[in-house]
Amino acid sequence: MNKFHHIADRNNNLGTETAFTVLAKANKLASEGKNVINLGIGQPDFETPEHIVEAGIKALKDGHHGYTQSIGIPQLREAVSNDINRRHKVQVSPDNILIVPGGKVIIFFSAMLMGEKNKEILYPNPGFPIYESAINYSGAKAVPYKLSENKGFSFSAEDILKKINQNTSLIIINSPANPTGGVVPKFELEKLAKGLEKFPNVVLMSDEIYDQFCFGDINFTSMLKFPEIKDRLIILNGWSKTYAMTGWRLGYGIFPKRLYEIAEKLAVNIHSCVNASAQYAALEALTGPQECVKEMNQAFKKRATLMFTKLNEVKGLNCQKPNGAFYCFPNISDTNKNSMEVQNLLLDKIGVATVAGTSFGKYGENYIRLSCANSNDAIEEAISRMKNIF
Ligand code: PLP
């Protein structure tokens, strides 16, 4: 390394996603012959449905090898618009839809659009770690709002609204939520939308990537349902979770016109476009049969129920029933260990990969995250290994 290089200071503000570190460690242990059950990474264990894979292959064979429009092929933006209309009964113009390489990109774009020195951005904690990282990178102050177990890991609109001041430029929300499995009820979202009328300069980014994974008593409501904030609402969504397509790197954002124009420029500057064959696969995902979504959803529901029931049989763990996404987030206080100690103990001693709650922010202390994206047998085996460990 050249010690005379000065690397720009803002890079010191970047965080990371510990689930990838755990994944690397789990893979290494497995390659050394250890029997590891991976409940760490948040990706469906299903393969991408066959008809979607075939559409991707066909696109390559049909010669779709070049750049596409930076904003995404028109048919795909049209299909996203129709899908939103079908599921939420809301009209969104394809001109407001930007196809990107992974939903994550929309987090970074939102932070780049709205964050700078002397601005503040509110985000959920515990929450997806990239929110805090992207906010810090933008130069804005990252202001967490706490998600509490005693509120079912939902947020209170009042708590969020109380934190807004004249510097607040953006609020990030996520429901169903990673890592807690919490789902925010409609009345609370309504309160937030109404409350924001008093703060016309604040933009809202709603991360709805788990919108089709709602299996508790609370139904999913998209923020698109509230026209009063339409002109300052960014939506993050995509194919990664719904269609088991994490590795294809596909997602989309919905932006109001002014923000869209800049987001489009960011796309041109950063990635040019999403790879063409992946876009054709995404088109098939939205326009082809939807049974696969229902089937995967049912499987996750069963596994989540199994996982939270079994976790509550382990001395030291107390787990709420998740309402959505595909994670359980048990409270580990009764083990008398902190989250990182429990993460390490489980992986090193019994070969079960989980993620410490603190990887999702400071309010994640006393919790660990387990992903339901594994077979029933693997879930039962992993939790039975925990029986005498604490
Ligand atoms: N938002 C949340 C809450 C997530 O959990 C994830 C992935 O884990 C993403 C966004 C990013 O999804 P993608 O893989 O499409 O970039």
Short mmCIF file of N, CA and C in Angstrom, two decimals, residues 70 100-101 105 108-109 112 137 262-274:
data_model
loop_
_atom_site.label_atom_id
_atom_site.label_comp_id
_atom_site.label_asym_id
_atom_site.label_seq_id
_atom_site.Cartn_x
_atom_site.Cartn_y
_atom_site.Cartn_z
N SER A 70 -31.06 3.73 -19.95
CA SER A 70 -30.57 3.81 -18.58
C SER A 70 -31.66 3.60 -17.55
N VAL A 100 -33.17 -0.46 -11.57
CA VAL A 100 -31.79 -0.35 -11.05
C VAL A 100 -31.23 -1.73 -10.70
N PRO A 101 -29.89 -1.84 -10.59
CA PRO A 101 -29.31 -3.15 -10.24
C PRO A 101 -29.40 -3.46 -8.74
N VAL A 105 -29.71 0.03 -4.39
CA VAL A 105 -29.27 1.23 -5.10
C VAL A 105 -30.18 2.42 -4.75
N PHE A 108 -29.07 4.23 -1.62
CA PHE A 108 -27.91 5.10 -1.88
C PHE A 108 -28.35 6.35 -2.65
N PHE A 109 -29.18 6.16 -3.66
CA PHE A 109 -29.66 7.31 -4.45
C PHE A 109 -30.43 8.29 -3.55
N MET A 112 -28.06 10.19 -1.50
CA MET A 112 -27.30 11.16 -2.32
C MET A 112 -28.19 12.35 -2.72
N TYR A 137 -22.45 8.42 4.71
CA TYR A 137 -21.62 8.69 3.53
C TYR A 137 -22.03 10.00 2.85
N ILE A 262 -32.84 13.57 -11.49
CA ILE A 262 -31.49 13.47 -10.92
C ILE A 262 -31.10 11.99 -10.72
N ALA A 263 -32.08 11.18 -10.27
CA ALA A 263 -31.80 9.75 -10.09
C ALA A 263 -31.37 9.13 -11.42
N GLU A 264 -32.01 9.57 -12.49
CA GLU A 264 -31.64 9.06 -13.83
C GLU A 264 -30.17 9.43 -14.13
N LYS A 265 -29.80 10.66 -13.79
CA LYS A 265 -28.40 11.06 -14.03
C LYS A 265 -27.44 10.24 -13.18
N LEU A 266 -27.85 9.97 -11.95
CA LEU A 266 -26.99 9.12 -11.09
C LEU A 266 -26.80 7.76 -11.76
N ALA A 267 -27.92 7.22 -12.30
CA ALA A 267 -27.85 5.90 -12.95
C ALA A 267 -26.88 5.94 -14.14
N VAL A 268 -26.98 7.00 -14.95
CA VAL A 268 -26.09 7.12 -16.12
C VAL A 268 -24.63 7.20 -15.66
N ASN A 269 -24.42 7.94 -14.58
CA ASN A 269 -23.05 8.12 -14.10
C ASN A 269 -22.48 6.85 -13.47
N ILE A 270 -23.35 6.06 -12.83
CA ILE A 270 -22.82 4.94 -12.02
C ILE A 270 -22.85 3.60 -12.75
N HIS A 271 -24.03 3.21 -13.25
CA HIS A 271 -24.10 1.83 -13.79
C HIS A 271 -24.59 1.76 -15.24
N SER A 272 -24.92 2.86 -15.87
CA SER A 272 -25.44 2.93 -17.25
C SER A 272 -26.82 2.30 -17.41
N CYS A 273 -26.91 1.01 -17.08
CA CYS A 273 -28.22 0.34 -17.14
C CYS A 273 -28.10 -1.00 -16.44
N VAL A 274 -29.25 -1.64 -16.22
CA VAL A 274 -29.23 -3.00 -15.67
C VAL A 274 -29.03 -3.98 -16.82
#
